[in-house]
Amino acid sequence: MYPADLVKPMREDLTNIGFEELHTVEEVDAAMKKEGTTLVVVNSVCGCAAANARPGARMSLQNAKKPDNLYTVFAGVDKEATDKARGYMVPFPPSSPSMALYKDGELVHMLERHHIEGRPAEMIAENLTGAYNEFC
């Protein structure tokens, strides 16, 4: 588990732009039952989350079409919530950071760590906006 002071600014990168944090299994289950489109970001302390994933998610929300619901879980901090969220991402193996887009609870688009690591935030945003344009 990472210290709260260490991850606070990393959490705020997403909560300041409208993402709601999910800390419990129950919160994850309730979020996944919401109608419409839902983006879940598995946040992380790693460099690719800071340089690519969080900025890419932020840029993607400048698109005309965007998800109805924005959620995040933090790997290495909220273990049970993260494990539960990853359960909704099957058949994809656990990775962090990662991003999953759902439509009415069905997984329709997935970005795993290997899609994020080493790619510029603009490319992440472009990938996400393509999915938003198709599913939102």
PDB file of C-alpha atoms in Angstrom:
ATOM      1  CA  MET A   1       0.000   0.000   0.000  1.00  0.00           C
ATOM      2  CA  TYR A   2       1.238   3.448  -0.888  1.00  0.00           C
ATOM      3  CA  PRO A   3       1.060   6.346   1.595  1.00  0.00           C
ATOM      4  CA  ALA A   4      -1.990   8.599   1.170  1.00  0.00           C
ATOM      5  CA  ASP A   5       0.184  11.722   0.825  1.00  0.00           C
ATOM      6  CA  LEU A   6       2.117  10.156  -2.037  1.00  0.00           C
ATOM      7  CA  VAL A   7      -0.917   9.214  -4.125  1.00  0.00           C
ATOM      8  CA  LYS A   8      -3.085  12.257  -3.349  1.00  0.00           C
ATOM      9  CA  PRO A   9      -1.863  14.348  -6.317  1.00  0.00           C
ATOM     10  CA  MET A  10      -2.101  11.292  -8.590  1.00  0.00           C
ATOM     11  CA  ARG A  11      -5.701  10.739  -7.518  1.00  0.00           C
ATOM     12  CA  GLU A  12      -6.468  14.424  -8.027  1.00  0.00           C
ATOM     13  CA  ASP A  13      -5.192  14.280 -11.618  1.00  0.00           C
ATOM     14  CA  LEU A  14      -8.417  12.406 -12.350  1.00  0.00           C
ATOM     15  CA  THR A  15     -10.848  13.561  -9.651  1.00  0.00           C
ATOM     16  CA  ASN A  16     -10.209  17.218 -10.541  1.00  0.00           C
ATOM     17  CA  ILE A  17     -11.537  16.551 -14.045  1.00  0.00           C
ATOM     18  CA  GLY A  18     -14.666  14.704 -12.968  1.00  0.00           C
ATOM     19  CA  PHE A  19     -13.669  11.113 -12.218  1.00  0.00           C
ATOM     20  CA  GLU A  20     -15.244   9.569  -9.142  1.00  0.00           C
ATOM     21  CA  GLU A  21     -13.032   7.338  -7.044  1.00  0.00           C
ATOM     22  CA  LEU A  22     -14.255   3.876  -6.166  1.00  0.00           C
ATOM     23  CA  HIS A  23     -12.819   2.594  -2.891  1.00  0.00           C
ATOM     24  CA  THR A  24     -14.933  -0.479  -2.152  1.00  0.00           C
ATOM     25  CA  VAL A  25     -16.257  -3.561  -3.909  1.00  0.00           C
ATOM     26  CA  GLU A  26     -19.793  -2.273  -3.354  1.00  0.00           C
ATOM     27  CA  GLU A  27     -18.992   1.056  -5.023  1.00  0.00           C
ATOM     28  CA  VAL A  28     -17.539  -0.764  -8.042  1.00  0.00           C
ATOM     29  CA  ASP A  29     -20.596  -2.998  -8.377  1.00  0.00           C
ATOM     30  CA  ALA A  30     -22.957  -0.008  -8.122  1.00  0.00           C
ATOM     31  CA  ALA A  31     -20.956   1.944 -10.723  1.00  0.00           C
ATOM     32  CA  MET A  32     -20.998  -0.940 -13.169  1.00  0.00           C
ATOM     33  CA  LYS A  33     -24.804  -1.125 -12.986  1.00  0.00           C
ATOM     34  CA  LYS A  34     -25.248   2.413 -14.276  1.00  0.00           C
ATOM     35  CA  GLU A  35     -26.795   2.809 -17.691  1.00  0.00           C
ATOM     36  CA  GLY A  36     -24.991   4.535 -20.519  1.00  0.00           C
ATOM     37  CA  THR A  37     -21.283   4.599 -21.167  1.00  0.00           C
ATOM     38  CA  THR A  38     -18.740   4.253 -18.384  1.00  0.00           C
ATOM     39  CA  LEU A  39     -14.980   4.775 -18.449  1.00  0.00           C
ATOM     40  CA  VAL A  40     -12.989   3.092 -15.685  1.00  0.00           C
ATOM     41  CA  VAL A  41      -9.337   4.060 -15.282  1.00  0.00           C
ATOM     42  CA  VAL A  42      -7.089   1.850 -13.183  1.00  0.00           C
ATOM     43  CA  ASN A  43      -4.718   4.504 -11.860  1.00  0.00           C
ATOM     44  CA  SER A  44      -1.149   3.774 -10.784  1.00  0.00           C
ATOM     45  CA  VAL A  45       1.980   5.382  -9.339  1.00  0.00           C
ATOM     46  CA  CYS A  46       4.072   4.323 -12.347  1.00  0.00           C
ATOM     47  CA  GLY A  47       5.637   6.763 -14.770  1.00  0.00           C
ATOM     48  CA  CYS A  48       3.443   5.735 -17.699  1.00  0.00           C
ATOM     49  CA  ALA A  49       0.348   6.603 -15.668  1.00  0.00           C
ATOM     50  CA  ALA A  50       1.766  10.073 -14.992  1.00  0.00           C
ATOM     51  CA  ALA A  51       3.130  10.769 -18.464  1.00  0.00           C
ATOM     52  CA  ASN A  52       0.636   8.938 -20.653  1.00  0.00           C
ATOM     53  CA  ALA A  53      -2.503   7.523 -19.044  1.00  0.00           C
ATOM     54  CA  ARG A  54      -3.798  10.374 -16.891  1.00  0.00           C
ATOM     55  CA  PRO A  55      -2.955  13.117 -19.423  1.00  0.00           C
ATOM     56  CA  GLY A  56      -4.453  10.979 -22.214  1.00  0.00           C
ATOM     57  CA  ALA A  57      -7.659  10.492 -20.246  1.00  0.00           C
ATOM     58  CA  ARG A  58      -7.820  14.241 -19.580  1.00  0.00           C
ATOM     59  CA  MET A  59      -7.290  15.130 -23.257  1.00  0.00           C
ATOM     60  CA  SER A  60      -9.883  12.586 -24.385  1.00  0.00           C
ATOM     61  CA  LEU A  61     -12.598  14.398 -22.451  1.00  0.00           C
ATOM     62  CA  GLN A  62     -12.247  17.422 -24.748  1.00  0.00           C
ATOM     63  CA  ASN A  63     -14.096  15.363 -27.381  1.00  0.00           C
ATOM     64  CA  ALA A  64     -17.704  16.226 -28.274  1.00  0.00           C
ATOM     65  CA  LYS A  65     -18.781  12.696 -27.344  1.00  0.00           C
ATOM     66  CA  LYS A  66     -17.608  11.344 -24.007  1.00  0.00           C
ATOM     67  CA  PRO A  67     -18.667   8.751 -21.440  1.00  0.00           C
ATOM     68  CA  ASP A  68     -21.664   9.369 -19.209  1.00  0.00           C
ATOM     69  CA  ASN A  69     -19.825   8.035 -16.158  1.00  0.00           C
ATOM     70  CA  LEU A  70     -16.170   8.448 -15.170  1.00  0.00           C
ATOM     71  CA  TYR A  71     -14.644   6.242 -12.467  1.00  0.00           C
ATOM     72  CA  THR A  72     -11.208   5.376 -11.192  1.00  0.00           C
ATOM     73  CA  VAL A  73      -9.668   2.813  -8.880  1.00  0.00           C
ATOM     74  CA  PHE A  74      -6.102   3.031  -7.628  1.00  0.00           C
ATOM     75  CA  ALA A  75      -3.895  -0.049  -7.965  1.00  0.00           C
ATOM     76  CA  GLY A  76      -1.719  -0.605  -4.912  1.00  0.00           C
ATOM     77  CA  VAL A  77      -4.041   1.446  -2.718  1.00  0.00           C
ATOM     78  CA  ASP A  78      -7.634   0.253  -2.962  1.00  0.00           C
ATOM     79  CA  LYS A  79      -6.850  -3.425  -3.500  1.00  0.00           C
ATOM     80  CA  GLU A  80     -10.339  -4.922  -3.182  1.00  0.00           C
ATOM     81  CA  ALA A  81     -11.971  -2.246  -5.370  1.00  0.00           C
ATOM     82  CA  THR A  82      -9.222  -2.597  -7.979  1.00  0.00           C
ATOM     83  CA  ASP A  83      -9.562  -6.389  -8.008  1.00  0.00           C
ATOM     84  CA  LYS A  84     -13.328  -6.076  -8.414  1.00  0.00           C
ATOM     85  CA  ALA A  85     -12.980  -3.554 -11.254  1.00  0.00           C
ATOM     86  CA  ARG A  86     -10.486  -5.835 -12.980  1.00  0.00           C
ATOM     87  CA  GLY A  87     -13.033  -8.636 -12.718  1.00  0.00           C
ATOM     88  CA  TYR A  88     -15.262  -6.590 -15.023  1.00  0.00           C
ATOM     89  CA  MET A  89     -12.353  -6.368 -17.496  1.00  0.00           C
ATOM     90  CA  VAL A  90     -12.077 -10.123 -18.102  1.00  0.00           C
ATOM     91  CA  PRO A  91     -10.811 -11.629 -20.438  1.00  0.00           C
ATOM     92  CA  PHE A  92      -8.050  -9.019 -20.246  1.00  0.00           C
ATOM     93  CA  PRO A  93      -5.369  -9.746 -17.640  1.00  0.00           C
ATOM     94  CA  PRO A  94      -4.823  -7.279 -14.800  1.00  0.00           C
ATOM     95  CA  SER A  95      -2.634  -4.339 -15.728  1.00  0.00           C
ATOM     96  CA  SER A  96      -2.068  -0.862 -14.453  1.00  0.00           C
ATOM     97  CA  PRO A  97      -2.562   1.612 -15.686  1.00  0.00           C
ATOM     98  CA  SER A  98      -5.438   0.507 -17.862  1.00  0.00           C
ATOM     99  CA  MET A  99      -8.688   1.949 -19.166  1.00  0.00           C
ATOM    100  CA  ALA A 100     -11.950   0.202 -19.943  1.00  0.00           C
ATOM    101  CA  LEU A 101     -15.022   1.591 -21.679  1.00  0.00           C
ATOM    102  CA  TYR A 102     -18.401  -0.029 -21.050  1.00  0.00           C
ATOM    103  CA  LYS A 103     -21.765   0.496 -22.660  1.00  0.00           C
ATOM    104  CA  ASP A 104     -24.677  -0.476 -20.409  1.00  0.00           C
ATOM    105  CA  GLY A 105     -22.299  -2.654 -18.386  1.00  0.00           C
ATOM    106  CA  GLU A 106     -20.756  -4.454 -21.373  1.00  0.00           C
ATOM    107  CA  LEU A 107     -17.031  -4.050 -22.022  1.00  0.00           C
ATOM    108  CA  VAL A 108     -16.651  -2.480 -25.478  1.00  0.00           C
ATOM    109  CA  HIS A 109     -13.086  -1.084 -25.513  1.00  0.00           C
ATOM    110  CA  MET A 110      -9.929  -1.782 -23.519  1.00  0.00           C
ATOM    111  CA  LEU A 111      -6.533  -0.135 -23.227  1.00  0.00           C
ATOM    112  CA  GLU A 112      -4.026  -2.287 -21.387  1.00  0.00           C
ATOM    113  CA  ARG A 113      -0.695  -1.123 -20.015  1.00  0.00           C
ATOM    114  CA  HIS A 114       1.096  -2.275 -23.177  1.00  0.00           C
ATOM    115  CA  HIS A 115      -1.183   0.077 -25.178  1.00  0.00           C
ATOM    116  CA  ILE A 116      -0.248   2.973 -22.853  1.00  0.00           C
ATOM    117  CA  GLU A 117       3.408   2.511 -21.918  1.00  0.00           C
ATOM    118  CA  GLY A 118       5.756   4.325 -24.311  1.00  0.00           C
ATOM    119  CA  ARG A 119       2.945   6.012 -26.223  1.00  0.00           C
ATOM    120  CA  PRO A 120       2.333   9.750 -26.028  1.00  0.00           C
ATOM    121  CA  ALA A 121      -0.731  11.035 -24.206  1.00  0.00           C
ATOM    122  CA  GLU A 122      -2.074  12.380 -27.502  1.00  0.00           C
ATOM    123  CA  MET A 123      -2.134   8.846 -28.924  1.00  0.00           C
ATOM    124  CA  ILE A 124      -3.966   7.561 -25.836  1.00  0.00           C
ATOM    125  CA  ALA A 125      -6.505  10.374 -26.181  1.00  0.00           C
ATOM    126  CA  GLU A 126      -6.970   9.639 -29.880  1.00  0.00           C
ATOM    127  CA  ASN A 127      -7.577   5.960 -29.138  1.00  0.00           C
ATOM    128  CA  LEU A 128     -10.159   6.833 -26.474  1.00  0.00           C
ATOM    129  CA  THR A 129     -11.941   9.457 -28.552  1.00  0.00           C
ATOM    130  CA  GLY A 130     -12.289   6.941 -31.370  1.00  0.00           C
ATOM    131  CA  ALA A 131     -14.031   4.619 -28.914  1.00  0.00           C
ATOM    132  CA  TYR A 132     -16.204   7.461 -27.571  1.00  0.00           C
ATOM    133  CA  ASN A 133     -17.246   8.386 -31.103  1.00  0.00           C
ATOM    134  CA  GLU A 134     -18.280   4.797 -31.742  1.00  0.00           C
ATOM    135  CA  PHE A 135     -19.973   3.921 -28.451  1.00  0.00           C
ATOM    136  CA  CYS A 136     -21.028   7.150 -26.694  1.00  0.00           C
TER     137      CYS A 136
END
